[in-house]
Amino acid sequence: MFFSEVNSLIDYLREEKNEKHRFATRFITVQEQKVWKELISKLYYEVDQSIRLSAICSGEDLFPDNESILGALKSIAGSGKLIMICPIAECARLYPENGEIIRYLAEWPAGNVARVYVPLLMAGDILNNQLNRVTRYKAGILPEVWTVHGEDRVEVIVAPFRGAGTWDSRVRTGIKSYLELWEHGGSQKVWLETKWAPCLPAQQIRSDFRVRLYSSGFDFVRENCFWEGLRLEWGNSSQWEWLATNIQSGESFDKLASRLVGFKEYNSGRLFALWRTLPEDMRWLVWLWSKKKAEPGTYLHHVMQSSSGVNLLARDIALGIFSAGKSVMLIQERKELLHFLGINHMPAGFWDKFNSLTDDLDKLAVLTDISEEERRSIVQSIKNILQLKVEGMLWREKLECVYPVLAWYLMSVDFQDDFLNEYFHLYIRCRLTDQLNDELAAKAREGAEKQLIWNYPSREEILTRIDADSKKVLWVDGLGLEWAGLITQLLMEAGNLEIDVKVARSNLPTTTEANRCWGENDEVERGLDNIAHHYDYRFPNALIEAFEVIKKIVTKIITLTQRYECVVLTADHGLSRFADKAGKVEAPEGTEIQQYGRYGNVGSLQYQPQPDSGWILDGSKAIMLVHEKFDGSGTSAGEVHGGGTLEECLVPVITVRKPDRTVTTAFELITGIVRINPRGKGELIIKCNRAISNVKLKVAGQWLSGEMLTAGKWRFILMDFKNGKYTGKIYCNYRLAQEFEFSVMKGYIEDDLGI
């Protein structure tokens, strides 16, 4: 029987209730939610009693059982009562077995009750499925089903978590609350939060009343975020539920992640820079977003391809380098990621993989400077590389990436003195191998025979020439010229500082007592000297500790530049790792040997050493100028001073100022393409807008000094560069002035052809 509107049905109901009939139940099907709401509200006034299923639920998240419903119906006292039961369809829709009660109600006899009205919303299929099992219905004995016409769509989401965003106003938690909603008219869109979602066999027969059942947060995210590649194993249940509860209707995964993280679009660098400040759920979201958006060709993309969980990300980033390429770009990106994640040691399994490597270049590529053990391993690899004389182009850039402090230590400084440059180039490499080689020993003897130490001005002479209204002098006990390169590079990294480096001579003998020249307002740092004389001096630990001392000193200098116009760094003397380990020489008879044989007191003895003896007489002191020592002394486990080798005697005077902002310096690249001739030589030429001095080019991990061709025009010689693109940085007075790109190509030029 069909009705076009609710009022027509109510009119018919009022007449029909007076008719005698064997069976009391009248099923009423409704096809529209608004009609349902109207019908329910009017039926409440037409019946004597309503059996609301929500009131029969034995818990907030439990269905009413059929026995209890039938029991409630049986318990109604009196005769001729009009009863309404609702919402039967909503129980049967979610759990089909609940629909079996329809068969019992269909044959409910009239007696105590005259009529039992059972309204059902968009449940014709559910009703027919049950009634077709009732013999009397198929025989046409039971009353007709009443139907109110209509057309509508209803959507119910069933999940074990609460929806968010546009769903908030329609969320119902628990079965009882859900039934109460339908007892009061329902809604076109409903979100039911129930713990039973994973095990509900909800019927979705009708397309106009759609039940979208999600057994987990993952199911909901995958269906609603438009990401087909999403995998369940990428998160746990609580993570998926957290994400599901934050999804807004029609929101893609990228838009969801963008909104939650607060970034307009995916940016791996910015996202991971915030990693340590993010809560756990947000870290997981960043990890998940990276699975989707990490750019191919990056180290992060390589790692995310195999990363199985956010909790393993640190391990994956640490170990992924073993299966990745070893380009500087990838190495640098990995190191940044490890820093962002706050990793301070390598995970289990790293050292097993590392120890399986045989090539020191490969070892260098997988290391960083974040842990003490790695730093020691880097030094060991560089030691091997230097001993094998591996071409610098193969490892300089990688070293500057993985352990910049060590790379900068190796770069040294251009002292504008070929002998000095070569000497300290050799000395620093011997420091890295912890062994005096024949080249350095020969160079030291050459300098001793020529007594080159007297070619350099005294420290006091240079200090007195430094003019500044506000000056601070910082002395570092034991700071020799070997540290000038590292210090200037660290200062350059700080930026916006003008640096001047001069070579000064300490007083002989190179003891602290003979060089205690600081004023009462000067500061003295003793970290280097303490390391050098420690009883448990060990290589490479001592060298690595010295790097940290230098870093702290530079930090202090930078701080002092905020207070003083000029900060000067100098030392009482330097140190030598080898100046008592190269053999012994006889001292003049009666000499009182001092400082591990580096010098001796000869008193009033008159003695003139031979030019090739390796030592000189300075007043009453016999001073060793080479790495041998006077016989009759002990040996130091660490470093020594007192003698006159260049590393003991020569110290830097480094002046640091803030630049004059009124003067601007700009460069123009003249040779954008550098052609390398058959001898491996090429020329790069730049032009400056003003006359300048002390111009250097840093490229491919090495320093190149410029040759001034004319005022403002400079040439740099490139040797043995490979074809490709390079990034060069121009420095004036150790201050970064400009950065540019150029290409290197191998090919003949006219001069090579004799044209």
JSON list of C-alpha atoms in Angstrom, two decimals, residues 333-513:
[
{"chain": "A", "resi": 333, "resn": "GLU", "atom": "CA", "xyz": [72.25, 15.42, 2.55]},
{"chain": "A", "resi": 334, "resn": "ARG", "atom": "CA", "xyz": [72.67, 12.33, 4.72]},
{"chain": "A", "resi": 335, "resn": "LYS", "atom": "CA", "xyz": [74.78, 14.23, 7.22]},
{"chain": "A", "resi": 336, "resn": "GLU", "atom": "CA", "xyz": [72.17, 16.99, 7.44]},
{"chain": "A", "resi": 337, "resn": "LEU", "atom": "CA", "xyz": [69.40, 14.45, 8.01]},
{"chain": "A", "resi": 338, "resn": "LEU", "atom": "CA", "xyz": [71.38, 12.77, 10.78]},
{"chain": "A", "resi": 339, "resn": "HIS", "atom": "CA", "xyz": [71.88, 16.18, 12.38]},
{"chain": "A", "resi": 340, "resn": "PHE", "atom": "CA", "xyz": [68.18, 17.04, 12.09]},
{"chain": "A", "resi": 341, "resn": "LEU", "atom": "CA", "xyz": [67.25, 13.74, 13.76]},
{"chain": "A", "resi": 342, "resn": "GLY", "atom": "CA", "xyz": [69.68, 14.40, 16.61]},
{"chain": "A", "resi": 343, "resn": "ILE", "atom": "CA", "xyz": [71.75, 11.27, 15.98]},
{"chain": "A", "resi": 344, "resn": "ASN", "atom": "CA", "xyz": [75.02, 11.31, 17.95]},
{"chain": "A", "resi": 345, "resn": "HIS", "atom": "CA", "xyz": [76.21, 7.76, 17.35]},
{"chain": "A", "resi": 346, "resn": "MET", "atom": "CA", "xyz": [75.85, 5.15, 14.65]},
{"chain": "A", "resi": 347, "resn": "PRO", "atom": "CA", "xyz": [73.28, 2.36, 15.17]},
{"chain": "A", "resi": 348, "resn": "ALA", "atom": "CA", "xyz": [73.92, -1.34, 15.58]},
{"chain": "A", "resi": 349, "resn": "GLY", "atom": "CA", "xyz": [75.08, -2.90, 12.36]},
{"chain": "A", "resi": 350, "resn": "PHE", "atom": "CA", "xyz": [76.87, 0.17, 11.04]},
{"chain": "A", "resi": 351, "resn": "TRP", "atom": "CA", "xyz": [80.34, -0.87, 12.10]},
{"chain": "A", "resi": 352, "resn": "ASP", "atom": "CA", "xyz": [79.93, -4.40, 10.76]},
{"chain": "A", "resi": 353, "resn": "LYS", "atom": "CA", "xyz": [79.12, -2.95, 7.34]},
{"chain": "A", "resi": 354, "resn": "PHE", "atom": "CA", "xyz": [81.88, -0.38, 7.67]},
{"chain": "A", "resi": 355, "resn": "ASN", "atom": "CA", "xyz": [84.52, -2.97, 8.55]},
{"chain": "A", "resi": 356, "resn": "SER", "atom": "CA", "xyz": [83.59, -4.97, 5.46]},
{"chain": "A", "resi": 357, "resn": "LEU", "atom": "CA", "xyz": [84.72, -2.07, 3.25]},
{"chain": "A", "resi": 358, "resn": "THR", "atom": "CA", "xyz": [88.28, -2.25, 1.93]},
{"chain": "A", "resi": 359, "resn": "ASP", "atom": "CA", "xyz": [88.63, 1.03, 0.01]},
{"chain": "A", "resi": 360, "resn": "ASP", "atom": "CA", "xyz": [89.39, 4.08, 2.18]},
{"chain": "A", "resi": 361, "resn": "LEU", "atom": "CA", "xyz": [87.52, 6.35, -0.24]},
{"chain": "A", "resi": 362, "resn": "ASP", "atom": "CA", "xyz": [84.41, 4.24, 0.32]},
{"chain": "A", "resi": 363, "resn": "LYS", "atom": "CA", "xyz": [84.98, 4.32, 4.06]},
{"chain": "A", "resi": 364, "resn": "LEU", "atom": "CA", "xyz": [85.30, 8.08, 3.99]},
{"chain": "A", "resi": 365, "resn": "ALA", "atom": "CA", "xyz": [81.98, 8.42, 2.16]},
{"chain": "A", "resi": 366, "resn": "VAL", "atom": "CA", "xyz": [79.96, 6.57, 4.83]},
{"chain": "A", "resi": 367, "resn": "LEU", "atom": "CA", "xyz": [81.43, 8.38, 7.85]},
{"chain": "A", "resi": 368, "resn": "THR", "atom": "CA", "xyz": [80.50, 11.65, 9.55]},
{"chain": "A", "resi": 369, "resn": "ASP", "atom": "CA", "xyz": [81.97, 13.70, 12.35]},
{"chain": "A", "resi": 370, "resn": "ILE", "atom": "CA", "xyz": [79.02, 13.24, 14.72]},
{"chain": "A", "resi": 371, "resn": "SER", "atom": "CA", "xyz": [80.70, 10.68, 16.98]},
{"chain": "A", "resi": 372, "resn": "GLU", "atom": "CA", "xyz": [84.16, 10.21, 18.46]},
{"chain": "A", "resi": 373, "resn": "GLU", "atom": "CA", "xyz": [84.53, 6.76, 16.91]},
{"chain": "A", "resi": 374, "resn": "GLU", "atom": "CA", "xyz": [83.69, 8.07, 13.45]},
{"chain": "A", "resi": 375, "resn": "ARG", "atom": "CA", "xyz": [86.14, 10.95, 13.76]},
{"chain": "A", "resi": 376, "resn": "ARG", "atom": "CA", "xyz": [88.91, 8.53, 14.66]},
{"chain": "A", "resi": 377, "resn": "SER", "atom": "CA", "xyz": [87.98, 6.37, 11.68]},
{"chain": "A", "resi": 378, "resn": "ILE", "atom": "CA", "xyz": [88.04, 9.37, 9.35]},
{"chain": "A", "resi": 379, "resn": "VAL", "atom": "CA", "xyz": [91.54, 10.28, 10.51]},
{"chain": "A", "resi": 380, "resn": "GLN", "atom": "CA", "xyz": [92.65, 6.69, 9.98]},
{"chain": "A", "resi": 381, "resn": "SER", "atom": "CA", "xyz": [91.21, 6.66, 6.45]},
{"chain": "A", "resi": 382, "resn": "ILE", "atom": "CA", "xyz": [92.90, 9.97, 5.60]},
{"chain": "A", "resi": 383, "resn": "LYS", "atom": "CA", "xyz": [96.12, 8.62, 7.04]},
{"chain": "A", "resi": 384, "resn": "ASN", "atom": "CA", "xyz": [95.92, 5.67, 4.64]},
{"chain": "A", "resi": 385, "resn": "ILE", "atom": "CA", "xyz": [94.91, 7.92, 1.72]},
{"chain": "A", "resi": 386, "resn": "LEU", "atom": "CA", "xyz": [97.87, 10.22, 2.31]},
{"chain": "A", "resi": 387, "resn": "GLN", "atom": "CA", "xyz": [100.29, 7.35, 2.63]},
{"chain": "A", "resi": 388, "resn": "LEU", "atom": "CA", "xyz": [99.01, 5.91, -0.65]},
{"chain": "A", "resi": 389, "resn": "LYS", "atom": "CA", "xyz": [99.24, 9.39, -2.22]},
{"chain": "A", "resi": 390, "resn": "VAL", "atom": "CA", "xyz": [95.71, 9.20, -3.62]},
{"chain": "A", "resi": 391, "resn": "GLU", "atom": "CA", "xyz": [94.86, 12.11, -5.94]},
{"chain": "A", "resi": 392, "resn": "GLY", "atom": "CA", "xyz": [93.34, 14.95, -3.91]},
{"chain": "A", "resi": 393, "resn": "MET", "atom": "CA", "xyz": [90.48, 15.56, -6.34]},
{"chain": "A", "resi": 394, "resn": "LEU", "atom": "CA", "xyz": [89.11, 12.16, -5.36]},
{"chain": "A", "resi": 395, "resn": "TRP", "atom": "CA", "xyz": [88.73, 12.88, -1.66]},
{"chain": "A", "resi": 396, "resn": "ARG", "atom": "CA", "xyz": [89.04, 16.58, -0.72]},
{"chain": "A", "resi": 397, "resn": "GLU", "atom": "CA", "xyz": [85.38, 17.50, -1.26]},
{"chain": "A", "resi": 398, "resn": "LYS", "atom": "CA", "xyz": [84.15, 14.36, 0.47]},
{"chain": "A", "resi": 399, "resn": "LEU", "atom": "CA", "xyz": [86.35, 15.05, 3.45]},
{"chain": "A", "resi": 400, "resn": "GLU", "atom": "CA", "xyz": [85.14, 18.65, 3.69]},
{"chain": "A", "resi": 401, "resn": "CYS", "atom": "CA", "xyz": [81.60, 17.26, 3.71]},
{"chain": "A", "resi": 402, "resn": "VAL", "atom": "CA", "xyz": [82.04, 14.51, 6.31]},
{"chain": "A", "resi": 403, "resn": "TYR", "atom": "CA", "xyz": [84.61, 16.18, 8.59]},
{"chain": "A", "resi": 404, "resn": "PRO", "atom": "CA", "xyz": [85.09, 19.83, 7.57]},
{"chain": "A", "resi": 405, "resn": "VAL", "atom": "CA", "xyz": [87.36, 20.66, 10.49]},
{"chain": "A", "resi": 406, "resn": "LEU", "atom": "CA", "xyz": [89.90, 18.09, 9.35]},
{"chain": "A", "resi": 407, "resn": "ALA", "atom": "CA", "xyz": [89.62, 19.20, 5.72]},
{"chain": "A", "resi": 408, "resn": "TRP", "atom": "CA", "xyz": [90.24, 22.82, 6.71]},
{"chain": "A", "resi": 409, "resn": "TYR", "atom": "CA", "xyz": [93.20, 21.80, 8.86]},
{"chain": "A", "resi": 410, "resn": "LEU", "atom": "CA", "xyz": [94.70, 20.14, 5.79]},
{"chain": "A", "resi": 411, "resn": "MET", "atom": "CA", "xyz": [94.17, 23.20, 3.60]},
{"chain": "A", "resi": 412, "resn": "SER", "atom": "CA", "xyz": [96.66, 25.35, 5.50]},
{"chain": "A", "resi": 413, "resn": "VAL", "atom": "CA", "xyz": [97.11, 29.01, 4.56]},
{"chain": "A", "resi": 414, "resn": "ASP", "atom": "CA", "xyz": [99.00, 30.71, 1.76]},
{"chain": "A", "resi": 415, "resn": "PHE", "atom": "CA", "xyz": [101.75, 32.46, 3.72]},
{"chain": "A", "resi": 416, "resn": "GLN", "atom": "CA", "xyz": [103.01, 34.19, 0.57]},
{"chain": "A", "resi": 417, "resn": "ASP", "atom": "CA", "xyz": [106.21, 32.20, 1.11]},
{"chain": "A", "resi": 418, "resn": "ASP", "atom": "CA", "xyz": [106.81, 29.12, -1.04]},
{"chain": "A", "resi": 419, "resn": "PHE", "atom": "CA", "xyz": [109.19, 27.46, 1.42]},
{"chain": "A", "resi": 420, "resn": "LEU", "atom": "CA", "xyz": [106.83, 28.00, 4.34]},
{"chain": "A", "resi": 421, "resn": "ASN", "atom": "CA", "xyz": [103.82, 26.82, 2.33]},
{"chain": "A", "resi": 422, "resn": "GLU", "atom": "CA", "xyz": [105.56, 23.63, 1.35]},
{"chain": "A", "resi": 423, "resn": "TYR", "atom": "CA", "xyz": [106.95, 23.03, 4.81]},
{"chain": "A", "resi": 424, "resn": "PHE", "atom": "CA", "xyz": [103.60, 23.23, 6.58]},
{"chain": "A", "resi": 425, "resn": "HIS", "atom": "CA", "xyz": [101.91, 21.31, 3.78]},
{"chain": "A", "resi": 426, "resn": "LEU", "atom": "CA", "xyz": [104.31, 18.48, 4.60]},
{"chain": "A", "resi": 427, "resn": "TYR", "atom": "CA", "xyz": [104.11, 18.94, 8.36]},
{"chain": "A", "resi": 428, "resn": "ILE", "atom": "CA", "xyz": [100.31, 18.80, 8.50]},
{"chain": "A", "resi": 429, "resn": "ARG", "atom": "CA", "xyz": [100.26, 15.63, 6.40]},
{"chain": "A", "resi": 430, "resn": "CYS", "atom": "CA", "xyz": [102.85, 14.06, 8.68]},
{"chain": "A", "resi": 431, "resn": "ARG", "atom": "CA", "xyz": [100.60, 14.98, 11.61]},
{"chain": "A", "resi": 432, "resn": "LEU", "atom": "CA", "xyz": [97.81, 13.03, 9.94]},
{"chain": "A", "resi": 433, "resn": "THR", "atom": "CA", "xyz": [100.02, 9.99, 9.47]},
{"chain": "A", "resi": 434, "resn": "ASP", "atom": "CA", "xyz": [101.63, 10.58, 12.88]},
{"chain": "A", "resi": 435, "resn": "GLN", "atom": "CA", "xyz": [105.00, 9.88, 11.36]},
{"chain": "A", "resi": 436, "resn": "LEU", "atom": "CA", "xyz": [107.94, 12.06, 10.36]},
{"chain": "A", "resi": 437, "resn": "ASN", "atom": "CA", "xyz": [108.83, 11.38, 6.74]},
{"chain": "A", "resi": 438, "resn": "ASP", "atom": "CA", "xyz": [112.06, 12.01, 4.86]},
{"chain": "A", "resi": 439, "resn": "GLU", "atom": "CA", "xyz": [110.62, 14.98, 2.95]},
{"chain": "A", "resi": 440, "resn": "LEU", "atom": "CA", "xyz": [109.72, 16.93, 6.07]},
{"chain": "A", "resi": 441, "resn": "ALA", "atom": "CA", "xyz": [112.98, 16.03, 7.79]},
{"chain": "A", "resi": 442, "resn": "ALA", "atom": "CA", "xyz": [114.94, 17.24, 4.74]},
{"chain": "A", "resi": 443, "resn": "LYS", "atom": "CA", "xyz": [112.90, 20.41, 4.55]},
{"chain": "A", "resi": 444, "resn": "ALA", "atom": "CA", "xyz": [113.54, 21.13, 8.22]},
{"chain": "A", "resi": 445, "resn": "ARG", "atom": "CA", "xyz": [117.29, 20.62, 7.74]},
{"chain": "A", "resi": 446, "resn": "GLU", "atom": "CA", "xyz": [117.24, 22.94, 4.72]},
{"chain": "A", "resi": 447, "resn": "GLY", "atom": "CA", "xyz": [115.55, 25.64, 6.80]},
{"chain": "A", "resi": 448, "resn": "ALA", "atom": "CA", "xyz": [118.00, 25.07, 9.64]},
{"chain": "A", "resi": 449, "resn": "GLU", "atom": "CA", "xyz": [121.05, 25.40, 7.42]},
{"chain": "A", "resi": 450, "resn": "LYS", "atom": "CA", "xyz": [119.68, 28.66, 6.00]},
{"chain": "A", "resi": 451, "resn": "GLN", "atom": "CA", "xyz": [118.49, 29.73, 9.48]},
{"chain": "A", "resi": 452, "resn": "LEU", "atom": "CA", "xyz": [115.22, 30.88, 7.94]},
{"chain": "A", "resi": 453, "resn": "ILE", "atom": "CA", "xyz": [113.61, 31.62, 11.28]},
{"chain": "A", "resi": 454, "resn": "TRP", "atom": "CA", "xyz": [115.43, 34.96, 11.29]},
{"chain": "A", "resi": 455, "resn": "ASN", "atom": "CA", "xyz": [113.63, 35.97, 8.07]},
{"chain": "A", "resi": 456, "resn": "TYR", "atom": "CA", "xyz": [110.41, 36.54, 9.99]},
{"chain": "A", "resi": 457, "resn": "PRO", "atom": "CA", "xyz": [109.63, 39.50, 12.23]},
{"chain": "A", "resi": 458, "resn": "SER", "atom": "CA", "xyz": [109.21, 38.98, 15.94]},
{"chain": "A", "resi": 459, "resn": "ARG", "atom": "CA", "xyz": [105.76, 38.64, 17.36]},
{"chain": "A", "resi": 460, "resn": "GLU", "atom": "CA", "xyz": [106.15, 41.83, 19.39]},
{"chain": "A", "resi": 461, "resn": "GLU", "atom": "CA", "xyz": [107.12, 43.80, 16.30]},
{"chain": "A", "resi": 462, "resn": "ILE", "atom": "CA", "xyz": [103.91, 42.78, 14.54]},
{"chain": "A", "resi": 463, "resn": "LEU", "atom": "CA", "xyz": [101.71, 43.34, 17.59]},
{"chain": "A", "resi": 464, "resn": "THR", "atom": "CA", "xyz": [102.97, 46.89, 18.07]},
{"chain": "A", "resi": 465, "resn": "ARG", "atom": "CA", "xyz": [102.02, 47.74, 14.46]},
{"chain": "A", "resi": 466, "resn": "ILE", "atom": "CA", "xyz": [98.36, 46.79, 14.91]},
{"chain": "A", "resi": 467, "resn": "ASP", "atom": "CA", "xyz": [96.43, 50.01, 15.17]},
{"chain": "A", "resi": 468, "resn": "ALA", "atom": "CA", "xyz": [92.96, 50.00, 16.71]},
{"chain": "A", "resi": 469, "resn": "ASP", "atom": "CA", "xyz": [91.06, 52.19, 19.13]},
{"chain": "A", "resi": 470, "resn": "SER", "atom": "CA", "xyz": [89.63, 49.11, 20.79]},
{"chain": "A", "resi": 471, "resn": "LYS", "atom": "CA", "xyz": [91.80, 45.99, 20.72]},
{"chain": "A", "resi": 472, "resn": "LYS", "atom": "CA", "xyz": [91.70, 42.63, 22.48]},
{"chain": "A", "resi": 473, "resn": "VAL", "atom": "CA", "xyz": [94.62, 40.18, 22.31]},
{"chain": "A", "resi": 474, "resn": "LEU", "atom": "CA", "xyz": [93.96, 36.51, 22.87]},
{"chain": "A", "resi": 475, "resn": "TRP", "atom": "CA", "xyz": [96.99, 34.26, 23.47]},
{"chain": "A", "resi": 476, "resn": "VAL", "atom": "CA", "xyz": [96.85, 30.52, 22.91]},
{"chain": "A", "resi": 477, "resn": "ASP", "atom": "CA", "xyz": [99.58, 28.49, 24.53]},
{"chain": "A", "resi": 478, "resn": "GLY", "atom": "CA", "xyz": [101.11, 26.20, 21.89]},
{"chain": "A", "resi": 479, "resn": "LEU", "atom": "CA", "xyz": [99.34, 27.65, 18.81]},
{"chain": "A", "resi": 480, "resn": "GLY", "atom": "CA", "xyz": [101.72, 27.19, 15.89]},
{"chain": "A", "resi": 481, "resn": "LEU", "atom": "CA", "xyz": [101.30, 28.02, 12.20]},
{"chain": "A", "resi": 482, "resn": "GLU", "atom": "CA", "xyz": [99.82, 24.59, 11.52]},
{"chain": "A", "resi": 483, "resn": "TRP", "atom": "CA", "xyz": [96.50, 25.91, 12.92]},
{"chain": "A", "resi": 484, "resn": "ALA", "atom": "CA", "xyz": [96.28, 29.06, 10.78]},
{"chain": "A", "resi": 485, "resn": "GLY", "atom": "CA", "xyz": [94.32, 27.35, 7.99]},
{"chain": "A", "resi": 486, "resn": "LEU", "atom": "CA", "xyz": [91.69, 25.86, 10.27]},
{"chain": "A", "resi": 487, "resn": "ILE", "atom": "CA", "xyz": [91.26, 29.07, 12.25]},
{"chain": "A", "resi": 488, "resn": "THR", "atom": "CA", "xyz": [90.84, 31.28, 9.19]},
{"chain": "A", "resi": 489, "resn": "GLN", "atom": "CA", "xyz": [88.37, 28.84, 7.62]},
{"chain": "A", "resi": 490, "resn": "LEU", "atom": "CA", "xyz": [86.28, 28.68, 10.80]},
{"chain": "A", "resi": 491, "resn": "LEU", "atom": "CA", "xyz": [86.27, 32.48, 10.92]},
{"chain": "A", "resi": 492, "resn": "MET", "atom": "CA", "xyz": [85.25, 32.64, 7.26]},
{"chain": "A", "resi": 493, "resn": "GLU", "atom": "CA", "xyz": [82.36, 30.26, 7.93]},
{"chain": "A", "resi": 494, "resn": "ALA", "atom": "CA", "xyz": [81.11, 32.74, 10.53]},
{"chain": "A", "resi": 495, "resn": "GLY", "atom": "CA", "xyz": [80.97, 35.32, 7.73]},
{"chain": "A", "resi": 496, "resn": "ASN", "atom": "CA", "xyz": [81.19, 39.10, 7.64]},
{"chain": "A", "resi": 497, "resn": "LEU", "atom": "CA", "xyz": [84.69, 39.34, 9.12]},
{"chain": "A", "resi": 498, "resn": "GLU", "atom": "CA", "xyz": [87.91, 40.71, 7.69]},
{"chain": "A", "resi": 499, "resn": "ILE", "atom": "CA", "xyz": [90.90, 38.54, 8.55]},
{"chain": "A", "resi": 500, "resn": "ASP", "atom": "CA", "xyz": [94.59, 39.18, 8.23]},
{"chain": "A", "resi": 501, "resn": "VAL", "atom": "CA", "xyz": [97.23, 36.50, 8.88]},
{"chain": "A", "resi": 502, "resn": "LYS", "atom": "CA", "xyz": [100.87, 37.29, 9.51]},
{"chain": "A", "resi": 503, "resn": "VAL", "atom": "CA", "xyz": [103.78, 35.01, 10.38]},
{"chain": "A", "resi": 504, "resn": "ALA", "atom": "CA", "xyz": [105.70, 35.89, 13.53]},
{"chain": "A", "resi": 505, "resn": "ARG", "atom": "CA", "xyz": [108.77, 34.53, 15.26]},
{"chain": "A", "resi": 506, "resn": "SER", "atom": "CA", "xyz": [108.72, 33.51, 18.90]},
{"chain": "A", "resi": 507, "resn": "ASN", "atom": "CA", "xyz": [111.62, 34.08, 21.27]},
{"chain": "A", "resi": 508, "resn": "LEU", "atom": "CA", "xyz": [114.22, 31.32, 21.61]},
{"chain": "A", "resi": 509, "resn": "PRO", "atom": "CA", "xyz": [114.08, 28.95, 23.33]},
{"chain": "A", "resi": 510, "resn": "THR", "atom": "CA", "xyz": [110.41, 28.42, 22.54]},
{"chain": "A", "resi": 511, "resn": "THR", "atom": "CA", "xyz": [109.32, 27.97, 26.12]},
{"chain": "A", "resi": 512, "resn": "THR", "atom": "CA", "xyz": [106.42, 29.69, 27.80]},
{"chain": "A", "resi": 513, "resn": "GLU", "atom": "CA", "xyz": [108.81, 31.38, 30.20]}
]
